[in-house]
C-alpha positions as a LaTeX table, in Angstrom:
\begin{tabular}{lrrr}
\hline
Residue & $x$ (\AA) & $y$ (\AA) & $z$ (\AA) \\
\hline
Met1 & $-7.57$ & 21.81 & $-69.50$ \\
Ile2 & $-4.38$ & 21.47 & $-67.44$ \\
Glu3 & $-1.69$ & 23.97 & $-68.36$ \\
Met4 & 1.80 & 22.49 & $-68.56$ \\
Asp5 & 5.25 & 24.01 & $-68.74$ \\
Glu6 & 7.17 & 23.47 & $-71.95$ \\
Asn7 & 9.51 & 21.00 & $-70.23$ \\
Glu8 & 6.68 & 18.86 & $-68.81$ \\
Tyr9 & 5.34 & 15.76 & $-70.55$ \\
Ile10 & 2.59 & 13.23 & $-69.87$ \\
Val11 & 3.46 & 9.58 & $-69.13$ \\
Ser12 & 1.44 & 7.23 & $-71.34$ \\
Arg13 & 2.74 & 4.11 & $-69.61$ \\
Ile14 & 5.89 & 2.56 & $-68.14$ \\
Ala15 & 7.33 & $-0.13$ & $-70.39$ \\
Gly16 & 10.36 & $-1.33$ & $-68.47$ \\
Met17 & 12.60 & $-0.99$ & $-65.42$ \\
Lys18 & 16.27 & $-1.36$ & $-64.58$ \\
Ile19 & 18.47 & $-0.66$ & $-61.55$ \\
Ile20 & 21.87 & 0.98 & $-61.95$ \\
Asn21 & 24.05 & 1.65 & $-58.89$ \\
Lys22 & 21.03 & 1.11 & $-56.62$ \\
Thr23 & 19.00 & 3.72 & $-58.52$ \\
Arg24 & 15.79 & 2.60 & $-60.24$ \\
Tyr25 & 15.08 & 3.78 & $-63.80$ \\
Tyr26 & 11.84 & 3.39 & $-65.77$ \\
Leu27 & 11.42 & 3.17 & $-69.54$ \\
Ile28 & 8.77 & 5.80 & $-70.32$ \\
Glu29 & 6.33 & 5.87 & $-73.21$ \\
Trp30 & 5.33 & 9.52 & $-73.62$ \\
Glu31 & 1.83 & 10.65 & $-74.51$ \\
Gly32 & 1.73 & 11.88 & $-78.16$ \\
Tyr33 & 5.21 & 10.59 & $-79.06$ \\
Glu34 & 6.38 & 7.60 & $-81.10$ \\
Leu35 & 7.83 & 4.53 & $-79.39$ \\
Val36 & 11.27 & 5.33 & $-80.79$ \\
Glu37 & 11.23 & 8.42 & $-78.56$ \\
Asn38 & 10.88 & 6.41 & $-75.34$ \\
Thr39 & 13.43 & 7.42 & $-72.70$ \\
Trp40 & 14.88 & 5.97 & $-69.47$ \\
Glu41 & 14.12 & 8.23 & $-66.51$ \\
Arg42 & 15.13 & 8.15 & $-62.84$ \\
Glu43 & 12.29 & 7.20 & $-60.53$ \\
Asn44 & 12.30 & 10.61 & $-58.80$ \\
Asn45 & 11.78 & 12.29 & $-62.19$ \\
Val46 & 8.60 & 10.32 & $-62.92$ \\
Tyr47 & 5.70 & 12.26 & $-61.41$ \\
Ser48 & 3.16 & 9.54 & $-62.13$ \\
Pro49 & 2.55 & 7.30 & $-59.10$ \\
His50 & $-0.33$ & 5.67 & $-60.94$ \\
Ser51 & 1.91 & 4.54 & $-63.82$ \\
Ile52 & 4.54 & 3.21 & $-61.42$ \\
Ser53 & 1.93 & 1.30 & $-59.40$ \\
Lys54 & 0.47 & $-0.18$ & $-62.59$ \\
Phe55 & 3.89 & $-1.31$ & $-63.79$ \\
Ile56 & 4.73 & $-2.90$ & $-60.41$ \\
Glu57 & 1.44 & $-4.81$ & $-60.50$ \\
Asp58 & 2.11 & $-6.19$ & $-63.95$ \\
Tyr59 & 5.67 & $-7.04$ & $-62.96$ \\
Tyr60 & 4.25 & $-9.54$ & $-60.51$ \\
Ala61 & 2.42 & $-12.14$ & $-62.57$ \\
Lys62 & 0.49 & $-13.39$ & $-59.57$ \\
Asp63 & $-1.99$ & $-10.55$ & $-59.65$ \\
Lys64 & $-2.73$ & $-8.23$ & $-62.57$ \\
Lys65 & $-5.69$ & $-6.53$ & $-61.00$ \\
Arg66 & $-5.32$ & $-2.77$ & $-60.92$ \\
Val67 & $-4.59$ & $-1.14$ & $-57.55$ \\
Arg68 & $-7.35$ & 1.19 & $-56.47$ \\
Asp69 & $-6.23$ & 4.55 & $-55.12$ \\
Thr70 & $-7.32$ & 4.45 & $-51.49$ \\
Ser71 & $-6.64$ & 8.16 & $-51.06$ \\
Asp72 & $-9.70$ & 9.02 & $-53.16$ \\
Cys73 & $-12.24$ & 6.54 & $-51.89$ \\
Glu74 & $-13.32$ & 4.72 & $-48.75$ \\
Leu75 & $-12.11$ & 1.17 & $-48.31$ \\
Glu76 & $-15.25$ & $-0.93$ & $-48.51$ \\
Asn77 & $-13.95$ & $-3.92$ & $-46.56$ \\
Ser78 & $-10.82$ & $-5.40$ & $-45.04$ \\
Ser79 & $-10.07$ & $-7.59$ & $-48.06$ \\
Arg80 & $-9.40$ & $-4.50$ & $-50.16$ \\
Ala81 & $-7.18$ & $-3.16$ & $-47.37$ \\
Val82 & $-5.22$ & $-6.42$ & $-47.44$ \\
Gln83 & $-4.73$ & $-6.14$ & $-51.18$ \\
Asp84 & $-3.53$ & $-2.51$ & $-51.09$ \\
Ile85 & $-1.24$ & $-3.00$ & $-48.10$ \\
Arg86 & 0.45 & $-6.07$ & $-49.50$ \\
Lys87 & 0.97 & $-4.51$ & $-52.92$ \\
Ser88 & 2.60 & $-1.43$ & $-51.43$ \\
Phe89 & 5.64 & $-3.41$ & $-50.24$ \\
Arg90 & 6.56 & $-4.55$ & $-53.72$ \\
Pro91 & 8.62 & $-1.61$ & $-55.05$ \\
Leu92 & 11.11 & $-1.78$ & $-52.16$ \\
Leu93 & 11.22 & $-5.58$ & $-52.24$ \\
Leu94 & 12.44 & $-5.43$ & $-55.83$ \\
Asp95 & 15.75 & $-4.11$ & $-54.47$ \\
Ala96 & 15.95 & $-6.52$ & $-51.54$ \\
Pro97 & 18.28 & $-9.55$ & $-51.46$ \\
Lys98 & 16.56 & $-12.85$ & $-52.16$ \\
Glu99 & 16.64 & $-13.94$ & $-48.50$ \\
Phe100 & 14.86 & $-10.75$ & $-47.46$ \\
Gln101 & 12.24 & $-11.12$ & $-50.17$ \\
Asp102 & 11.43 & $-14.63$ & $-48.96$ \\
Thr103 & 11.23 & $-13.58$ & $-45.30$ \\
Phe104 & 9.25 & $-10.41$ & $-45.97$ \\
Asn105 & 6.79 & $-12.12$ & $-48.28$ \\
Phe106 & 6.21 & $-14.85$ & $-45.71$ \\
Val107 & 5.46 & $-12.28$ & $-43.01$ \\
Ile108 & 3.29 & $-10.13$ & $-45.30$ \\
Asn109 & 1.17 & $-13.09$ & $-46.33$ \\
Ser110 & 0.87 & $-14.62$ & $-42.87$ \\
Val111 & $-0.18$ & $-11.59$ & $-40.81$ \\
Lys112 & $-3.92$ & $-11.09$ & $-40.48$ \\
Ile113 & $-5.31$ & $-7.69$ & $-41.37$ \\
Asn114 & $-7.38$ & $-6.95$ & $-38.27$ \\
Phe115 & $-7.00$ & $-3.17$ & $-38.36$ \\
Pro116 & $-7.73$ & $-1.83$ & $-41.87$ \\
Val117 & $-7.63$ & 1.88 & $-42.67$ \\
Val118 & $-10.94$ & 3.38 & $-43.78$ \\
Arg119 & $-12.02$ & 6.84 & $-44.76$ \\
Ala120 & $-14.15$ & 8.60 & $-42.15$ \\
Gln121 & $-17.47$ & 10.14 & $-43.03$ \\
Asn122 & $-17.44$ & 13.55 & $-44.70$ \\
His123 & $-18.65$ & 15.41 & $-41.62$ \\
Gln124 & $-15.39$ & 14.42 & $-39.87$ \\
Arg125 & $-13.25$ & 16.33 & $-42.38$ \\
Ile126 & $-10.82$ & 18.85 & $-40.92$ \\
Asn127 & $-10.41$ & 22.05 & $-42.97$ \\
Asn128 & $-12.07$ & 20.15 & $-45.81$ \\
Val129 & $-9.31$ & 17.49 & $-45.70$ \\
Pro130 & $-10.48$ & 13.85 & $-45.45$ \\
Leu131 & $-9.85$ & 12.01 & $-42.20$ \\
Tyr132 & $-8.97$ & 8.31 & $-42.10$ \\
Val133 & $-9.43$ & 5.90 & $-39.21$ \\
Val134 & $-7.68$ & 2.66 & $-38.21$ \\
Lys135 & $-10.61$ & 0.34 & $-37.49$ \\
Asn136 & $-11.15$ & $-2.03$ & $-34.55$ \\
Leu137 & $-8.75$ & $-0.36$ & $-32.10$ \\
Lys138 & $-9.69$ & 0.09 & $-28.45$ \\
Ala139 & $-8.37$ & 3.67 & $-28.49$ \\
Arg140 & $-8.86$ & 5.72 & $-31.66$ \\
Val141 & $-6.08$ & 6.33 & $-34.21$ \\
Thr142 & $-6.82$ & 8.75 & $-37.06$ \\
Ile143 & $-4.76$ & 9.73 & $-40.11$ \\
Tyr144 & $-4.65$ & 13.30 & $-41.41$ \\
Asn145 & $-2.70$ & 14.67 & $-44.37$ \\
Asp146 & $-3.02$ & 18.27 & $-45.53$ \\
Ile147 & 0.37 & 18.19 & $-47.31$ \\
Asp148 & $-0.33$ & 15.77 & $-50.20$ \\
Ser149 & $-2.54$ & 12.79 & $-51.05$ \\
Asp150 & $-0.38$ & 10.04 & $-49.52$ \\
Leu151 & $-1.54$ & 7.52 & $-46.94$ \\
Pro152 & 0.77 & 5.47 & $-44.67$ \\
Asn153 & $-0.43$ & 2.21 & $-46.19$ \\
Asp154 & 2.98 & 0.60 & $-46.69$ \\
Phe155 & 2.80 & $-1.52$ & $-43.54$ \\
Ile156 & 0.36 & $-3.79$ & $-41.72$ \\
Tyr157 & $-1.17$ & $-2.32$ & $-38.58$ \\
Thr158 & $-1.09$ & $-4.76$ & $-35.66$ \\
Asp159 & $-1.24$ & $-4.70$ & $-31.88$ \\
Gln160 & 0.70 & $-7.91$ & $-31.25$ \\
Leu161 & 4.36 & $-8.86$ & $-31.51$ \\
Leu162 & 5.25 & $-11.47$ & $-34.13$ \\
Tyr163 & 8.10 & $-13.82$ & $-33.22$ \\
Thr164 & 10.00 & $-14.60$ & $-36.41$ \\
Ala165 & 12.01 & $-17.86$ & $-36.49$ \\
Pro166 & 14.34 & $-18.77$ & $-34.92$ \\
Val167 & 12.99 & $-16.53$ & $-32.14$ \\
Gln168 & 10.49 & $-18.33$ & $-29.91$ \\
Gln169 & 7.57 & $-16.77$ & $-28.10$ \\
Pro170 & 8.19 & $-16.52$ & $-24.32$ \\
Asp171 & 7.15 & $-19.61$ & $-22.40$ \\
Pro172 & 4.62 & $-18.70$ & $-19.66$ \\
Asn173 & 5.65 & $-21.77$ & $-17.65$ \\
Phe174 & 8.82 & $-19.94$ & $-16.61$ \\
Leu175 & 6.94 & $-17.00$ & $-15.09$ \\
Ser176 & 6.73 & $-16.53$ & $-11.35$ \\
Gly177 & 3.93 & $-14.45$ & $-9.87$ \\
Cys178 & 2.90 & $-12.63$ & $-6.76$ \\
Asn179 & 0.50 & $-14.03$ & $-4.18$ \\
Cys180 & $-1.95$ & $-11.30$ & $-3.28$ \\
Ser181 & $-4.90$ & $-13.60$ & $-2.56$ \\
Gly182 & $-6.94$ & $-12.16$ & $-5.38$ \\
Ser183 & $-6.39$ & $-8.55$ & $-4.37$ \\
Asp184 & $-5.86$ & $-5.93$ & $-7.09$ \\
Asp185 & $-3.71$ & $-3.76$ & $-4.83$ \\
Cys186 & $-0.23$ & $-4.88$ & $-5.87$ \\
Ser187 & 1.25 & $-1.43$ & $-5.41$ \\
Ser188 & 3.27 & $-2.47$ & $-2.37$ \\
Gly189 & 4.47 & $-5.53$ & $-0.55$ \\
Cys190 & 4.77 & $-8.02$ & $-3.42$ \\
His191 & 7.25 & $-6.09$ & $-5.60$ \\
Asp192 & 10.68 & $-4.67$ & $-4.86$ \\
Thr193 & 9.82 & $-1.38$ & $-6.55$ \\
Val194 & 6.53 & 0.47 & $-6.86$ \\
Val195 & 6.55 & 1.68 & $-10.48$ \\
Tyr196 & 3.05 & 3.20 & $-10.79$ \\
Asp197 & 1.14 & 5.61 & $-8.61$ \\
Asn198 & $-2.55$ & 5.25 & $-7.78$ \\
Lys199 & $-3.50$ & 6.82 & $-11.13$ \\
Gly200 & $-1.35$ & 4.43 & $-13.17$ \\
Arg201 & 1.38 & 6.95 & $-13.92$ \\
Leu202 & 5.10 & 6.27 & $-13.63$ \\
Ala203 & 6.76 & 6.66 & $-10.26$ \\
Val204 & 10.30 & 5.69 & $-11.38$ \\
Lys205 & 13.04 & 7.32 & $-13.45$ \\
Gln206 & 14.17 & 6.31 & $-16.94$ \\
Gly207 & 16.61 & 3.41 & $-16.83$ \\
Thr208 & 14.49 & 1.47 & $-14.34$ \\
Ala209 & 13.04 & $-1.81$ & $-15.59$ \\
Ile210 & 9.28 & $-2.17$ & $-15.10$ \\
Tyr211 & 8.11 & $-5.56$ & $-13.84$ \\
Glu212 & 4.34 & $-5.80$ & $-14.17$ \\
Cys213 & 2.20 & $-8.57$ & $-12.77$ \\
Asn214 & 1.80 & $-11.49$ & $-15.16$ \\
Asn215 & $-0.28$ & $-14.58$ & $-15.89$ \\
Ala216 & 1.26 & $-16.40$ & $-12.94$ \\
Cys217 & 0.01 & $-13.74$ & $-10.51$ \\
Glu218 & $-3.27$ & $-14.16$ & $-8.66$ \\
Cys219 & $-4.43$ & $-10.57$ & $-9.25$ \\
Ser220 & $-6.76$ & $-9.58$ & $-12.10$ \\
Ile221 & $-6.15$ & $-7.52$ & $-15.23$ \\
Asn222 & $-7.39$ & $-4.50$ & $-13.23$ \\
Cys223 & $-4.41$ & $-4.71$ & $-10.90$ \\
Lys224 & $-2.60$ & $-1.39$ & $-10.36$ \\
Asn225 & 0.59 & $-3.05$ & $-11.55$ \\
Arg226 & $-0.83$ & $-3.91$ & $-14.99$ \\
Val227 & $-0.63$ & $-0.81$ & $-17.16$ \\
Val228 & 1.28 & $-1.50$ & $-20.37$ \\
Gln229 & $-0.33$ & $-4.90$ & $-20.89$ \\
Arg230 & $-3.80$ & $-3.33$ & $-20.83$ \\
Gly231 & $-2.88$ & $-1.38$ & $-23.95$ \\
Arg232 & $-3.07$ & 2.21 & $-25.11$ \\
Ser233 & $-5.94$ & 4.39 & $-23.89$ \\
Ile234 & $-4.82$ & 7.74 & $-25.37$ \\
Pro235 & $-6.33$ & 8.69 & $-28.78$ \\
Leu236 & $-3.62$ & 9.62 & $-31.28$ \\
Gln237 & $-3.35$ & 10.98 & $-34.81$ \\
Ile238 & $-0.83$ & 10.09 & $-37.52$ \\
Phe239 & $-0.20$ & 13.21 & $-39.59$ \\
Lys240 & 2.02 & 14.33 & $-42.47$ \\
Thr241 & 4.69 & 16.83 & $-41.40$ \\
Ser242 & 6.33 & 19.39 & $-43.64$ \\
Lys243 & 9.91 & 18.13 & $-43.15$ \\
Lys244 & 9.91 & 14.75 & $-41.38$ \\
Gly245 & 7.42 & 12.62 & $-43.28$ \\
Trp246 & 4.77 & 11.08 & $-41.04$ \\
Gly247 & 4.54 & 11.94 & $-37.35$ \\
Val248 & 2.16 & 11.36 & $-34.43$ \\
Arg249 & 0.36 & 13.88 & $-32.23$ \\
Thr250 & $-2.00$ & 13.59 & $-29.33$ \\
Thr251 & $-5.61$ & 14.68 & $-29.61$ \\
Gln252 & $-5.87$ & 15.36 & $-25.89$ \\
Thr253 & $-3.71$ & 16.63 & $-23.03$ \\
Ile254 & $-1.40$ & 13.97 & $-21.57$ \\
Leu255 & 0.01 & 14.18 & $-18.04$ \\
Lys256 & 3.59 & 13.29 & $-17.16$ \\
Gly257 & 4.15 & 9.59 & $-16.53$ \\
Thr258 & 1.19 & 8.43 & $-18.60$ \\
Phe259 & 1.66 & 5.29 & $-20.68$ \\
Ile260 & 1.34 & 6.16 & $-24.38$ \\
Glu261 & 2.00 & 3.07 & $-26.51$ \\
Glu262 & 4.13 & $-0.03$ & $-26.83$ \\
Tyr263 & 6.55 & $-0.52$ & $-29.72$ \\
Ile264 & 5.22 & $-3.41$ & $-31.82$ \\
Gly265 & 6.62 & $-5.37$ & $-34.76$ \\
Glu266 & 8.60 & $-8.52$ & $-35.55$ \\
Val267 & 10.87 & $-9.87$ & $-32.84$ \\
Ile268 & 14.08 & $-10.91$ & $-34.59$ \\
Thr269 & 17.63 & $-11.86$ & $-33.60$ \\
Thr270 & 20.36 & $-9.23$ & $-33.51$ \\
Glu271 & 22.10 & $-11.12$ & $-36.33$ \\
Glu272 & 19.02 & $-10.70$ & $-38.51$ \\
Cys273 & 18.73 & $-7.11$ & $-37.28$ \\
Asp274 & 22.26 & $-6.33$ & $-38.53$ \\
Lys275 & 21.49 & $-7.79$ & $-41.96$ \\
Arg276 & 18.26 & $-5.85$ & $-42.31$ \\
Gly277 & 19.86 & $-2.69$ & $-40.94$ \\
Ser278 & 22.38 & $-2.57$ & $-43.79$ \\
Phe279 & 19.57 & $-2.89$ & $-46.32$ \\
Tyr280 & 17.42 & $-0.25$ & $-44.60$ \\
Asp281 & 20.34 & 2.20 & $-44.42$ \\
Glu282 & 20.74 & 1.98 & $-48.17$ \\
His283 & 17.13 & 3.09 & $-48.61$ \\
Gly284 & 17.07 & 5.68 & $-45.83$ \\
Cys285 & 14.50 & 3.87 & $-43.69$ \\
Ser286 & 14.71 & 1.81 & $-40.54$ \\
Tyr287 & 12.24 & 0.73 & $-37.89$ \\
Leu288 & 14.64 & $-1.39$ & $-35.83$ \\
Phe289 & 14.61 & $-1.10$ & $-32.04$ \\
Asp290 & 16.98 & $-3.15$ & $-29.85$ \\
Met291 & 15.84 & $-4.92$ & $-26.69$ \\
Asp292 & 19.00 & $-3.78$ & $-24.96$ \\
Phe293 & 18.08 & $-3.15$ & $-21.33$ \\
Ala294 & 20.39 & $-5.92$ & $-20.10$ \\
Gln295 & 23.30 & $-5.02$ & $-22.38$ \\
Gly296 & 25.47 & $-3.91$ & $-19.46$ \\
Glu297 & 25.58 & $-7.49$ & $-18.21$ \\
Leu298 & 24.53 & $-9.59$ & $-21.19$ \\
Pro299 & 24.74 & $-9.11$ & $-24.96$ \\
Thr300 & 21.65 & $-7.90$ & $-26.77$ \\
Lys301 & 19.95 & $-10.91$ & $-28.38$ \\
Tyr302 & 16.73 & $-9.51$ & $-29.84$ \\
Ala303 & 15.31 & $-6.50$ & $-31.63$ \\
Ile304 & 11.91 & $-5.37$ & $-32.86$ \\
Asp305 & 11.47 & $-4.54$ & $-36.54$ \\
Ala306 & 8.36 & $-2.51$ & $-37.41$ \\
Phe307 & 9.12 & $-2.18$ & $-41.13$ \\
Ile308 & 6.44 & $-4.62$ & $-42.32$ \\
Met309 & 4.10 & $-4.58$ & $-39.35$ \\
Gly310 & 3.66 & $-2.24$ & $-36.42$ \\
Asn311 & 1.36 & 0.19 & $-34.66$ \\
Val312 & 1.11 & 3.96 & $-34.30$ \\
Ser313 & 4.46 & 4.12 & $-32.44$ \\
Arg314 & 6.13 & 3.22 & $-35.74$ \\
Phe315 & 5.67 & 6.89 & $-36.71$ \\
Phe316 & 7.10 & 8.54 & $-33.57$ \\
Asn317 & 9.75 & 10.98 & $-34.78$ \\
His318 & 13.04 & 11.95 & $-33.18$ \\
Ser319 & 13.56 & 15.07 & $-31.10$ \\
Cys320 & 16.61 & 16.33 & $-29.26$ \\
Ser321 & 14.13 & 17.65 & $-26.65$ \\
Pro322 & 11.72 & 14.71 & $-26.50$ \\
Asn323 & 8.44 & 14.46 & $-24.60$ \\
Leu324 & 8.53 & 10.64 & $-24.49$ \\
Glu325 & 10.79 & 8.19 & $-22.68$ \\
Val326 & 11.27 & 4.50 & $-23.45$ \\
Phe327 & 11.16 & 1.85 & $-20.72$ \\
Ala328 & 11.89 & $-1.87$ & $-20.70$ \\
Val329 & 8.76 & $-3.67$ & $-19.49$ \\
Tyr330 & 8.46 & $-7.31$ & $-18.42$ \\
Tyr331 & 5.07 & $-9.01$ & $-18.16$ \\
Asp332 & 5.17 & $-12.12$ & $-20.35$ \\
Ser333 & 8.85 & $-13.06$ & $-20.37$ \\
Ala334 & 11.19 & $-14.44$ & $-17.73$ \\
Asp335 & 14.16 & $-13.86$ & $-20.04$ \\
Val336 & 15.97 & $-10.65$ & $-19.04$ \\
Gln337 & 17.11 & $-10.25$ & $-22.67$ \\
Met338 & 13.55 & $-10.27$ & $-24.02$ \\
His339 & 11.35 & $-7.44$ & $-22.86$ \\
Arg340 & 8.68 & $-5.06$ & $-24.13$ \\
Leu341 & 9.43 & $-1.45$ & $-25.14$ \\
Ala342 & 6.95 & 1.10 & $-23.83$ \\
Phe343 & 6.66 & 4.87 & $-24.31$ \\
Phe344 & 5.67 & 7.12 & $-21.40$ \\
Ala345 & 5.19 & 10.89 & $-21.25$ \\
Ser346 & 8.35 & 12.48 & $-19.81$ \\
Arg347 & 6.45 & 15.72 & $-19.09$ \\
Asp348 & 2.96 & 17.14 & $-19.49$ \\
Ile349 & 2.06 & 17.18 & $-23.20$ \\
Lys350 & $-0.40$ & 19.63 & $-24.74$ \\
Lys351 & $-3.25$ & 18.71 & $-27.07$ \\
Asn352 & $-2.10$ & 18.52 & $-30.73$ \\
Glu353 & 1.58 & 18.40 & $-29.70$ \\
Glu354 & 3.75 & 15.98 & $-31.67$ \\
Leu355 & 5.01 & 12.95 & $-29.76$ \\
Cys356 & 8.77 & 12.37 & $-30.09$ \\
Phe357 & 11.56 & 10.46 & $-28.40$ \\
Asp358 & 15.33 & 10.60 & $-28.63$ \\
Tyr359 & 16.50 & 8.06 & $-31.23$ \\
Asn360 & 20.06 & 8.24 & $-29.92$ \\
Gly361 & 19.04 & 7.37 & $-26.39$ \\
Arg362 & 22.40 & 6.97 & $-24.68$ \\
Glu363 & 24.40 & 10.08 & $-23.83$ \\
Asp364 & 27.60 & 8.61 & $-25.24$ \\
Leu365 & 26.03 & 8.50 & $-28.70$ \\
Gln366 & 24.76 & 12.06 & $-28.42$ \\
Gln367 & 28.26 & 13.50 & $-28.29$ \\
Ile368 & 29.69 & 11.77 & $-31.37$ \\
Glu369 & 30.26 & 14.18 & $-34.22$ \\
Asp370 & 32.68 & 12.29 & $-36.44$ \\
Glu371 & 30.83 & 11.25 & $-39.59$ \\
Glu372 & 33.42 & 8.59 & $-40.37$ \\
Glu373 & 32.73 & 6.89 & $-37.05$ \\
Asn374 & 28.97 & 7.05 & $-37.66$ \\
Pro375 & 28.30 & 6.82 & $-41.40$ \\
Ala376 & 24.57 & 6.25 & $-40.84$ \\
Arg377 & 23.59 & 9.72 & $-39.77$ \\
Tyr378 & 20.74 & 11.93 & $-40.88$ \\
Ser379 & 19.97 & 15.62 & $-40.63$ \\
Cys380 & 17.76 & 16.45 & $-37.66$ \\
His381 & 14.66 & 18.57 & $-38.25$ \\
Cys382 & 13.29 & 18.66 & $-34.69$ \\
Asp383 & 13.71 & 22.49 & $-34.53$ \\
Ser384 & 14.47 & 22.25 & $-30.82$ \\
Asn385 & 16.64 & 24.90 & $-29.17$ \\
Glu386 & 18.83 & 21.99 & $-28.06$ \\
Cys387 & 18.99 & 20.37 & $-31.52$ \\
Arg388 & 22.21 & 18.44 & $-32.12$ \\
Lys389 & 21.77 & 18.76 & $-35.92$ \\
Trp390 & 22.35 & 15.06 & $-36.59$ \\
Ile391 & 20.59 & 11.79 & $-35.80$ \\
Tyr392 & 22.94 & 8.81 & $-35.51$ \\
Met393 & 21.39 & 5.42 & $-36.26$ \\
\hline
\end{tabular}
C-alpha cells in the first residue's frame, strides 16, 4: 500500500477545465469524497498525468480511445506512434489562437510518421533504465531518461524540411552546377572556396557560407563537396538533463570540423515566425531558427520552426562555451535568403559529452543585459566558466 502525506489526495477523475490569465485549471473529483467537494486546481498542482491525458482525449470528440502510456511498453507499430504523437500536441493547442490551431493541425495530420520511437530490447538497458530508439534512421538515435518516466513524444521526427504555404520549395531549375566531367574530386578548381578537407571536415571559419555541389553538377553523391546533403553519420542520444529538460550527447568521439546534423522543421515566413514566436514565448518554448545569413545585405525572409516536426537537433541546448557552430549551407536553393542550417563540431568532442551551441549567436546580443530591452530572456544553466547567466531569445 502506498503511504501518503496528510495533505496528499488521489485524483478520481478530471471533470472540467478553464483558463484564467493564461493559467489552466482542472475541476478535480477526489477519490473517496463527494462531488460537492470537487475543487478547481492549477495544472501544476495536479500530479496525475494519466487523468489529464484522459480528460484531453475526451475533450476532443473525434477520438475517445484511451492513450496508452508509451513509457511502460514497446510501441508495436508505427500507427500507434502516430496516435500518441498527434495526441500529445493537444494540451498546448488548447491555448493557441484559432489560426495556429488550424495550421498546426494541418501539419500534424499531413506529415508521415516514418521514424517512430520504439523501446529497445531489455538487454540494451543502461543501469536498468529502458532505452528507446528512433527507427529507420541511417545513423542511430537513442533516447535515455534516468530522471523520470517522460519521453520526448510531443513532436514528429522527420529528416526533411516541410515548406508551409506561402513558402515554396526551391526550384531546381534555377541551380547552376560545376562541370567536372563526372569526377568526384570537386575540392579545387570548380569552387571559389574549398570548404572541406579530404576527410570531409570543415576547412573554413564560422560566418562563411558553404556552397555544396547540387543536382545540376555532374559529380556524384560521393563528391568531396557533398557532406551535409548526405546526412548525419554520427550516432547520438537524446537524454533528460537535471536542469535543462532534454539534451543531446554523442555516443562516440567527434573530431573538430565534423558535420553533426542539419536543423530540420517547417520553413515559414518571418511574418509567421513573429506570430508564432509571441505564442511560444508565453509558454516558455520556442524552436524557431532564422535563415539570416544574408541579413547584412537583404532582409531575412524565412525561418525554420521545429515545434511540431524536427530531428535530433531540436534538442540541442544552449551553452555560453559551445562545442557546435552553425553554418549556412546551400545545395538545393539558388535563393541567397533560403539556405540550410548545419551544425559542425567547433572543437574535438569527447564521448558522452553534451552537444550545445550558442543560442545568442551574434556578439552584439551577448552583451545586452537590460531586461527591458530583451523581455524574452531565460536563466542559463550551462555551468560554463564563461556563463553569461542569461539566454536572450
